[in-house]
């Protein structure tokens, strides 16, 4: 029997933690639970789960700090952040810490499961596009590295996958629905700004040294990668 991935849940709200643990176990996942960030970091380093679900606000060490420390140590496992706040600045803070996705409380269990499946599916995909080049950007799918004009760019898993999708078909316009389906494996709610946040953050990293803009918005349709 094939074992499903091991998932760590770090959530200080006992009711939420128990509910998420129960539903993940029913889906066949192995689950580790903690109630604070310090314990979460210790469990991740000791037991090496396949994915982590981290609440932003936790005792001792908050979820963003745990995420930053994991990325600092080179741990690239997918991280889903849980937050009670839905402001763009809060989302950007999560991305800046290295999170791959976020879910705003209160959330539907079905949506949580969809996001968990999508993040784990992206991690397990073995097919590789090899090395992609466009303008002065080089993306190595095997090594999961990106450089622009020789400058190394550190991307989260979601940012990397998004750039890879755009670079696979440069100068072709990709619809928002197409991007959501290929990156997250599901469509967000109507009017969601999630994709815009990720695109904006990816642009900031690609254009850090005032390089030319490569990712362009096609109003009412989606995004494309092209030179001006």
Backbone as CSV, one residue per row, in Angstrom:
resi,resn,N_x,N_y,N_z,CA_x,CA_y,CA_z,C_x,C_y,C_z
1,UNK,0.848,-1.199,0.000,0.000,0.000,0.000,0.882,1.247,0.000
2,UNK,0.624,2.155,-0.920,1.421,3.373,-1.013,1.050,4.334,0.104
3,UNK,2.072,4.796,0.821,1.840,5.728,1.912,1.673,7.139,1.369
4,UNK,0.696,7.848,1.918,0.519,9.239,1.529,1.530,10.102,2.274
5,UNK,1.762,11.329,1.802,2.772,12.191,2.419,2.483,12.514,3.877
6,UNK,3.545,12.904,4.565,3.467,13.326,5.960,3.331,14.841,5.995
7,UNK,2.340,15.329,6.722,2.051,16.762,6.789,2.118,17.238,8.232
8,UNK,2.826,18.347,8.448,2.870,18.957,9.774,1.870,20.101,9.839
9,UNK,1.094,20.137,10.917,0.147,21.228,11.165,0.599,21.965,12.412
10,UNK,0.852,23.249,12.287,1.203,24.086,13.437,0.113,25.135,13.598
11,UNK,-0.708,24.962,14.618,-1.881,25.822,14.829,-2.192,25.857,16.320
12,UNK,-2.253,27.063,16.889,-2.468,27.156,18.334,-3.930,27.069,18.733
13,UNK,-4.852,27.204,17.784,-6.279,27.041,18.062,-6.589,25.538,18.046
14,UNK,-6.879,24.989,19.215,-7.074,23.541,19.340,-8.198,23.025,18.452
15,UNK,-9.288,23.781,18.342,-10.430,23.336,17.540,-10.055,23.242,16.061
16,UNK,-9.360,24.270,15.561,-8.931,24.270,14.163,-7.921,23.153,13.921
17,UNK,-6.965,23.035,14.835,-5.915,22.024,14.696,-6.516,20.615,14.654
18,UNK,-7.453,20.344,15.539,-8.077,19.018,15.601,-8.888,18.733,14.340
19,UNK,-9.632,19.743,13.867,-10.458,19.560,12.672,-9.599,19.267,11.448
20,UNK,-8.505,20.036,11.292,-7.621,19.829,10.142,-6.925,18.478,10.236
21,UNK,-6.480,18.136,11.434,-5.828,16.831,11.633,-6.780,15.690,11.268
22,UNK,-8.021,15.787,11.718,-8.986,14.717,11.466,-9.237,14.523,9.974
23,UNK,-9.451,15.627,9.258,-9.786,15.501,7.845,-8.590,15.017,7.029
24,UNK,-7.387,15.447,7.395,-6.202,14.980,6.673,-5.960,13.495,6.916
25,UNK,-6.190,13.038,8.128,-6.038,11.610,8.425,-7.078,10.785,7.678
26,UNK,-8.295,11.314,7.564,-9.332,10.618,6.811,-8.956,10.482,5.339
27,UNK,-8.164,11.452,4.842,-7.694,11.406,3.458,-6.484,10.489,3.305
28,UNK,-6.005,9.951,4.414,-4.898,9.010,4.357,-3.527,9.585,4.623
29,UNK,-3.454,10.877,4.935,-2.147,11.494,5.195,-1.663,11.142,6.595
30,UNK,-0.353,11.062,6.753,0.243,10.973,8.076,0.363,12.395,8.598
31,UNK,-0.055,12.635,9.832,-0.142,14.004,10.341,0.662,14.172,11.627
32,UNK,1.408,15.273,11.675,2.114,15.695,12.886,1.488,17.018,13.314
33,UNK,1.168,17.171,14.594,0.559,18.418,15.047,1.395,19.077,16.137
34,UNK,1.424,20.405,16.105,2.068,21.204,17.149,1.212,22.441,17.384
35,UNK,1.431,23.094,18.520,0.614,24.264,18.859,1.415,25.556,18.899
36,UNK,2.718,25.480,18.611,3.515,26.703,18.602,4.632,26.601,17.573
37,UNK,5.173,27.750,17.195,6.152,27.798,16.121,7.478,27.150,16.464
38,UNK,7.925,27.294,17.704,9.210,26.706,18.096,9.155,25.186,17.992
39,UNK,8.057,24.599,18.476,7.899,23.152,18.389,7.782,22.708,16.931
40,UNK,7.105,23.523,16.120,6.955,23.200,14.698,8.310,23.111,14.022
41,UNK,9.175,24.082,14.295,10.506,24.094,13.683,11.293,22.859,14.098
42,UNK,11.218,22.506,15.383,11.928,21.320,15.863,11.408,20.044,15.204
43,UNK,10.101,19.929,15.076,9.495,18.736,14.466,9.884,18.625,12.991
44,UNK,9.886,19.738,12.292,10.225,19.717,10.864,11.669,19.281,10.662
45,UNK,12.574,19.813,11.470,13.983,19.472,11.338,14.234,18.017,11.726
46,UNK,13.471,17.514,12.697,13.696,16.152,13.182,12.996,15.095,12.324
47,UNK,11.797,15.396,11.824,10.978,14.362,11.180,10.794,14.565,9.683
48,UNK,11.233,15.690,9.162,11.250,15.962,7.726,9.917,15.634,7.023
49,UNK,8.853,16.325,7.389,7.571,16.095,6.706,7.633,16.545,5.258
50,UNK,6.652,16.115,4.472,6.604,16.465,3.050,6.002,17.845,2.828
51,UNK,5.294,18.357,3.834,4.624,19.647,3.693,4.308,20.181,5.081
52,UNK,4.188,21.512,5.196,3.812,22.125,6.465,2.648,23.086,6.262
53,UNK,1.722,23.058,7.202,0.619,24.016,7.256,0.855,24.843,8.518
54,UNK,1.187,26.136,8.346,1.587,26.973,9.471,0.616,28.124,9.691
55,UNK,0.130,28.249,10.908,-0.653,29.428,11.273,0.300,30.606,11.419
56,UNK,-0.118,31.782,10.987,0.756,32.954,11.084,0.987,33.340,12.537
57,UNK,-0.091,33.441,13.314,0.017,33.895,14.696,0.075,32.691,15.636
58,UNK,1.271,32.455,16.221,1.460,31.354,17.165,2.360,31.796,18.298
59,UNK,2.273,31.118,19.455,3.154,31.460,20.584,4.620,31.148,20.284
60,UNK,5.492,31.811,21.000,6.950,31.597,20.983,7.588,32.025,19.664
61,UNK,7.210,31.374,18.580,7.729,31.737,17.264,6.560,31.750,16.280
62,UNK,6.349,32.867,15.578,5.204,32.939,14.665,5.501,32.168,13.376
63,UNK,4.438,31.920,12.613,4.566,31.131,11.404,5.487,31.728,10.360
64,UNK,5.489,33.056,10.236,6.358,33.698,9.253,7.828,33.487,9.615
65,UNK,8.143,33.554,10.897,9.524,33.344,11.335,9.961,31.902,11.092
66,UNK,9.056,30.962,11.324,9.363,29.553,11.054,9.649,29.372,9.572
67,UNK,8.805,29.966,8.735,8.968,29.864,7.285,10.309,30.448,6.841
68,UNK,10.639,31.619,7.350,11.915,32.257,6.992,13.106,31.381,7.383
69,UNK,13.050,30.796,8.571,14.163,29.973,9.042,14.315,28.714,8.193
70,UNK,13.202,28.107,7.816,13.264,26.917,6.965,13.899,27.250,5.619
71,UNK,13.487,28.357,5.029,14.057,28.753,3.732,15.531,29.139,3.886
72,UNK,15.887,29.751,5.013,17.282,30.118,5.244,18.163,28.873,5.290
73,UNK,17.599,27.787,5.822,18.343,26.536,5.914,18.275,25.718,4.629
74,UNK,17.613,26.253,3.602,17.552,25.563,2.330,16.485,24.494,2.233
75,UNK,15.551,24.479,3.165,14.463,23.491,3.143,13.358,24.005,2.224
76,UNK,13.100,23.279,1.130,12.207,23.768,0.085,10.831,23.105,0.097
77,UNK,10.495,22.349,1.123,9.186,21.700,1.171,8.075,22.739,1.047
78,UNK,6.928,22.368,0.447,5.832,23.330,0.307,5.264,23.758,1.661
79,UNK,4.949,25.043,1.760,4.403,25.600,2.997,3.125,26.358,2.684
80,UNK,2.056,25.979,3.371,0.766,26.661,3.269,0.559,27.453,4.551
81,UNK,0.378,28.767,4.423,0.165,29.620,5.592,-1.330,29.805,5.845
82,UNK,-1.718,29.761,7.113,-3.080,30.066,7.525,-3.063,31.439,8.193
83,UNK,-3.958,32.313,7.780,-3.983,33.660,8.346,-5.412,34.135,8.547
84,UNK,-5.602,34.938,9.567,-6.920,35.511,9.826,-7.100,36.836,9.106
85,UNK,-6.033,37.312,8.436,-6.077,38.611,7.768,-5.968,38.450,6.264
86,UNK,-6.752,39.263,5.533,-6.836,39.113,4.083,-6.357,40.364,3.351
87,UNK,-5.459,41.121,3.965,-4.932,42.301,3.309,-3.775,41.915,2.388
88,UNK,-3.593,42.671,1.310,-2.517,42.382,0.374,-1.164,42.408,1.082
89,UNK,-0.966,43.340,2.017,0.319,43.424,2.724,0.595,42.156,3.512
90,UNK,-0.460,41.541,4.056,-0.289,40.296,4.806,0.092,39.160,3.865
91,UNK,-0.505,39.141,2.683,-0.166,38.112,1.708,1.281,38.263,1.252
92,UNK,1.672,39.502,0.969,3.037,39.753,0.516,4.034,39.358,1.607
93,UNK,3.683,39.593,2.872,4.561,39.206,3.972,4.786,37.698,3.961
94,UNK,3.729,36.940,3.669,3.859,35.494,3.591,4.751,35.066,2.446
95,UNK,4.581,35.704,1.297,5.413,35.391,0.137,6.860,35.747,0.421
96,UNK,7.059,36.880,1.068,8.407,37.338,1.383,9.105,36.360,2.322
97,UNK,8.330,35.730,3.180,8.899,34.753,4.115,9.223,33.439,3.427
98,UNK,8.673,33.231,2.216,8.965,32.011,1.474,7.818,31.033,1.381
99,UNK,6.602,31.446,1.796,5.449,30.550,1.703,5.055,30.325,0.240
100,UNK,4.427,29.188,-0.019,4.002,28.851,-1.369,2.532,29.187,-1.621
101,UNK,1.740,29.195,-0.588,0.319,29.499,-0.734,-0.198,29.939,0.629
102,UNK,-1.395,30.518,0.662,-1.976,30.950,1.924,-3.480,30.743,1.869
103,UNK,-4.064,30.596,3.030,-5.499,30.373,3.136,-6.016,31.230,4.272
104,UNK,-7.075,31.993,3.989,-7.625,32.922,4.976,-8.701,32.229,5.812
105,UNK,-8.625,32.408,7.121,-9.645,31.893,8.034,-10.867,32.815,8.040
106,UNK,-12.049,32.273,8.222,-12.380,30.840,8.241,-12.358,30.273,6.822
107,UNK,-12.018,29.009,6.687,-11.905,28.402,5.370,-12.731,27.117,5.310
108,UNK,-13.091,26.732,4.095,-13.807,25.476,3.891,-12.789,24.340,3.841
109,UNK,-13.122,23.229,4.469,-12.215,22.078,4.501,-11.885,21.605,3.085
110,UNK,-12.873,21.640,2.187,-12.631,21.208,0.806,-11.569,22.071,0.137
111,UNK,-11.575,23.367,0.447,-10.571,24.253,-0.142,-9.188,23.951,0.434
112,UNK,-9.123,23.687,1.728,-7.847,23.316,2.335,-7.292,22.067,1.660
113,UNK,-8.132,21.048,1.472,-7.684,19.803,0.844,-7.227,20.039,-0.589
114,UNK,-7.935,20.903,-1.305,-7.559,21.199,-2.689,-6.176,21.828,-2.748
115,UNK,-5.907,22.724,-1.827,-4.610,23.406,-1.834,-3.488,22.465,-1.401
116,UNK,-3.775,21.604,-0.442,-2.786,20.611,-0.023,-2.454,19.687,-1.189
117,UNK,-3.484,19.187,-1.872,-3.250,18.286,-3.006,-2.461,18.980,-4.106
118,UNK,-2.796,20.247,-4.373,-2.119,20.977,-5.442,-0.638,21.181,-5.123
119,UNK,-0.333,21.569,-3.894,1.058,21.793,-3.517,1.867,20.494,-3.547
120,UNK,1.261,19.410,-3.069,1.970,18.131,-3.071,2.107,17.582,-4.490
121,UNK,1.106,17.819,-5.330,1.180,17.349,-6.717,2.303,18.052,-7.458
122,UNK,2.442,19.341,-7.255,3.515,20.089,-7.918,4.873,19.594,-7.453
123,UNK,4.968,19.192,-6.194,6.239,18.718,-5.663,6.618,17.366,-6.258
124,UNK,5.604,16.526,-6.516,5.870,15.162,-6.960,6.026,15.021,-8.459
125,UNK,5.716,16.069,-9.214,5.834,15.975,-10.667,7.295,15.755,-11.052
126,UNK,7.555,14.693,-11.794,8.928,14.351,-12.134,9.346,14.893,-13.490
127,UNK,8.363,15.201,-14.343,8.706,15.692,-15.679,9.426,17.027,-15.570
128,UNK,10.437,17.201,-16.397,11.228,18.428,-16.348,11.287,19.078,-17.715
129,UNK,11.266,20.384,-17.730,11.390,21.126,-18.981,12.846,21.431,-19.293
130,UNK,13.757,20.954,-18.443,15.175,21.217,-18.686,15.514,22.668,-18.418
131,UNK,16.325,23.247,-19.301,16.743,24.636,-19.150,15.970,25.522,-20.122
132,UNK,15.333,26.550,-19.580,14.585,27.502,-20.391,15.340,28.829,-20.411
133,UNK,15.388,29.452,-21.581,16.061,30.746,-21.718,15.142,31.720,-22.454
134,UNK,15.048,32.905,-21.913,14.312,33.965,-22.600,14.938,35.297,-22.205
135,UNK,15.268,36.103,-23.223,16.001,37.353,-22.989,17.253,37.022,-22.182
136,UNK,17.435,37.682,-21.026,18.623,37.405,-20.216,18.298,36.561,-18.988
137,UNK,17.153,35.855,-19.025,16.737,34.995,-17.918,16.999,33.532,-18.272
138,UNK,17.616,32.802,-17.362,17.859,31.366,-17.529,17.218,30.634,-16.359
139,UNK,16.342,29.686,-16.662,15.649,28.892,-15.646,16.034,27.433,-15.827
140,UNK,16.593,26.837,-14.794,16.986,25.425,-14.812,15.955,24.629,-14.013
141,UNK,15.114,23.876,-14.724,14.032,23.145,-14.068,14.548,22.025,-13.177
142,UNK,15.666,21.414,-13.556,16.209,20.306,-12.778,16.800,20.790,-11.456
143,UNK,17.549,21.856,-11.509,18.194,22.386,-10.305,17.328,23.396,-9.567
144,UNK,16.219,23.778,-10.193,15.295,24.761,-9.613,16.018,26.080,-9.321
145,UNK,16.792,26.549,-10.300,17.514,27.810,-10.148,17.113,28.779,-11.253
146,UNK,17.220,30.066,-10.948,16.920,31.113,-11.921,18.007,32.178,-11.832
147,UNK,18.488,32.620,-12.980,19.418,33.740,-13.018,18.951,34.741,-14.064
148,UNK,19.291,35.998,-13.839,19.027,37.025,-14.846,20.298,37.849,-15.018
149,UNK,20.807,37.823,-16.218,22.055,38.525,-16.526,23.153,38.128,-15.543
150,UNK,23.159,36.831,-15.172,24.166,36.301,-14.256,23.831,36.456,-12.795
151,UNK,22.781,37.216,-12.471,22.385,37.431,-11.071,21.442,36.321,-10.613
152,UNK,21.774,35.658,-9.520,20.940,34.589,-8.987,19.684,35.174,-8.346
153,UNK,18.527,34.558,-8.630,17.250,35.029,-8.103,16.631,33.924,-7.261
154,UNK,16.381,34.209,-5.999,15.803,33.229,-5.079,14.282,33.311,-5.140
155,UNK,13.633,32.223,-5.588,12.186,32.196,-5.735,11.571,31.124,-4.845
156,UNK,10.357,31.385,-4.386,9.597,30.348,-3.696,9.125,29.330,-4.734
157,UNK,8.591,28.213,-4.257,8.114,27.175,-5.170,7.045,27.724,-6.131
158,UNK,6.093,28.475,-5.604,5.034,29.009,-6.440,5.581,30.011,-7.450
159,UNK,6.469,30.879,-7.012,7.067,31.857,-7.931,7.835,31.157,-9.043
160,UNK,8.597,30.125,-8.688,9.371,29.386,-9.689,8.439,28.728,-10.703
161,UNK,7.402,28.047,-10.212,6.469,27.358,-11.110,5.754,28.343,-12.025
162,UNK,5.424,29.505,-11.499,4.757,30.531,-12.298,5.678,31.043,-13.401
163,UNK,6.927,31.318,-13.048,7.884,31.782,-14.053,8.145,30.696,-15.094
164,UNK,8.237,29.457,-14.646,8.464,28.336,-15.564,7.321,28.227,-16.574
165,UNK,6.087,28.405,-16.099,4.924,28.338,-16.982,4.972,29.445,-18.027
166,UNK,5.322,30.647,-17.612,5.404,31.775,-18.541,6.543,31.600,-19.542
167,UNK,7.673,31.081,-19.073,8.826,30.922,-19.948,8.686,29.742,-20.908
168,UNK,7.805,28.798,-20.574,7.613,27.643,-21.454,6.957,28.049,-22.768
169,UNK,6.162,29.100,-22.736,5.503,29.600,-23.960,5.619,31.118,-24.011
170,UNK,6.829,31.650,-24.154,7.003,33.109,-24.167,6.277,33.744,-25.340
171,UNK,5.815,34.975,-25.112,5.117,35.765,-26.125,3.745,35.197,-26.479
172,UNK,3.281,34.236,-25.682,1.901,33.746,-25.785,1.146,34.228,-24.548
173,UNK,-0.064,34.687,-24.724,-0.857,35.170,-23.594,-1.516,33.992,-22.897
174,UNK,-1.269,33.875,-21.595,-1.878,32.822,-20.786,-3.030,33.422,-19.983
175,UNK,-4.196,32.815,-20.088,-5.356,33.326,-19.363,-5.194,33.083,-17.869
176,UNK,-5.900,33.857,-17.084,-5.858,33.688,-15.630,-6.322,32.284,-15.242
177,UNK,-7.399,31.802,-15.881,-7.899,30.461,-15.566,-6.849,29.402,-15.875
178,UNK,-6.146,29.563,-16.994,-5.110,28.603,-17.370,-3.992,28.589,-16.338
179,UNK,-3.598,29.759,-15.876,-2.524,29.835,-14.882,-2.965,29.217,-13.564
180,UNK,-4.167,29.557,-13.105,-4.655,28.986,-11.851,-4.701,27.467,-11.921
181,UNK,-5.195,26.931,-13.030,-5.347,25.485,-13.168,-3.990,24.785,-13.187
182,UNK,-3.011,25.401,-13.844,-1.704,24.769,-13.984,-0.800,24.965,-12.770
183,UNK,-0.974,26.053,-12.060,-0.121,26.315,-10.906,-0.739,25.797,-9.613
184,UNK,-2.016,26.075,-9.399,-2.665,25.667,-8.159,-3.533,24.421,-8.298
185,UNK,-3.914,24.082,-9.521,-4.748,22.910,-9.721,-6.222,23.152,-9.472
186,UNK,-6.617,24.407,-9.298,-8.011,24.773,-9.083,-8.133,26.260,-9.332
187,UNK,-9.353,26.739,-9.485,-9.600,28.167,-9.671,-9.950,28.813,-8.339
188,UNK,-9.391,29.989,-8.115,-9.733,30.752,-6.916,-11.132,31.340,-7.079
189,UNK,-11.630,31.901,-6.000,-12.932,32.534,-6.062,-12.906,33.708,-7.045
190,UNK,-14.055,34.001,-7.617,-14.160,35.110,-8.565,-13.677,36.402,-7.925
191,UNK,-12.847,37.131,-8.656,-12.350,38.396,-8.154,-11.133,38.289,-7.261
192,UNK,-10.604,37.076,-7.109,-9.427,36.904,-6.261,-8.238,37.679,-6.807
193,UNK,-7.454,38.243,-5.910,-6.250,38.983,-6.295,-4.984,38.141,-6.063
194,UNK,-5.150,36.864,-5.766,-4.010,36.016,-5.429,-2.972,36.000,-6.533
195,UNK,-3.397,35.782,-7.770,-2.450,35.720,-8.878,-1.736,37.050,-9.054
196,UNK,-2.457,38.147,-8.919,-1.851,39.475,-9.067,-0.740,39.691,-8.039
197,UNK,-0.964,39.189,-6.825,0.044,39.336,-5.777,1.307,38.571,-6.157
198,UNK,1.149,37.337,-6.616,2.311,36.530,-6.994,3.041,37.129,-8.198
199,UNK,2.287,37.609,-9.180,2.908,38.233,-10.356,3.697,39.470,-9.925
200,UNK,3.097,40.280,-9.073,3.763,41.494,-8.608,5.053,41.193,-7.874
201,UNK,5.020,40.170,-7.046,6.209,39.824,-6.287,7.286,39.239,-7.193
202,UNK,6.878,38.434,-8.178,7.831,37.876,-9.139,8.483,38.988,-9.953
203,UNK,7.700,39.971,-10.335,8.254,41.111,-11.070,9.304,41.847,-10.242
204,UNK,9.014,42.045,-8.972,9.964,42.749,-8.103,11.313,42.037,-8.077
205,UNK,11.289,40.726,-8.023,12.538,39.970,-7.961,13.265,39.981,-9.305
206,UNK,12.512,39.886,-10.387,13.141,39.873,-11.710,13.709,41.246,-12.086
207,UNK,13.105,42.308,-11.572,13.516,43.654,-11.950,14.245,44.375,-10.818
208,UNK,14.863,43.600,-9.925,15.504,44.154,-8.736,16.592,45.164,-9.071
209,UNK,17.347,44.897,-10.127,18.432,45.798,-10.523,18.036,46.704,-11.683
210,UNK,16.750,47.079,-11.716,16.217,47.970,-12.754,16.300,47.361,-14.152
211,UNK,16.244,46.012,-14.228,16.233,45.357,-15.541,14.919,45.646,-16.253
212,UNK,14.924,45.407,-17.556,13.736,45.654,-18.370,12.586,44.745,-17.947
213,UNK,11.376,45.253,-18.066,10.183,44.502,-17.720,9.959,43.372,-18.722
214,UNK,9.706,42.163,-18.219,9.470,41.013,-19.090,8.069,40.416,-18.931
215,UNK,7.487,40.522,-17.754,6.145,39.975,-17.524,5.126,41.089,-17.696
216,UNK,4.213,40.911,-18.637,3.253,41.953,-18.985,1.820,41.488,-18.749
217,UNK,0.999,42.431,-18.331,-0.427,42.175,-18.121,-1.188,42.428,-19.414
218,UNK,-2.033,41.486,-19.794,-2.938,41.680,-20.917,-4.320,41.866,-20.300
219,UNK,-4.745,43.102,-20.238,-5.945,43.452,-19.487,-7.148,42.626,-19.928
220,UNK,-7.838,42.052,-18.946,-9.034,41.277,-19.211,-8.764,39.847,-19.660
221,UNK,-7.479,39.490,-19.806,-7.165,38.135,-20.281,-6.231,37.417,-19.300
222,UNK,-5.014,37.940,-19.167,-4.057,37.259,-18.302,-2.685,37.887,-18.389
223,UNK,-1.648,37.050,-18.565,-0.270,37.524,-18.553,0.547,36.875,-19.663
224,UNK,1.608,37.543,-20.042,2.525,37.020,-21.051,3.943,37.444,-20.705
225,UNK,4.912,36.676,-21.188,6.317,37.054,-21.036,6.834,37.458,-22.399
226,UNK,7.236,38.694,-22.513,7.760,39.206,-23.775,8.661,40.404,-23.501
227,UNK,9.532,40.680,-24.470,10.385,41.852,-24.394,9.629,43.044,-24.971
228,UNK,9.842,44.210,-24.412,9.134,45.394,-24.866,9.613,45.783,-26.255
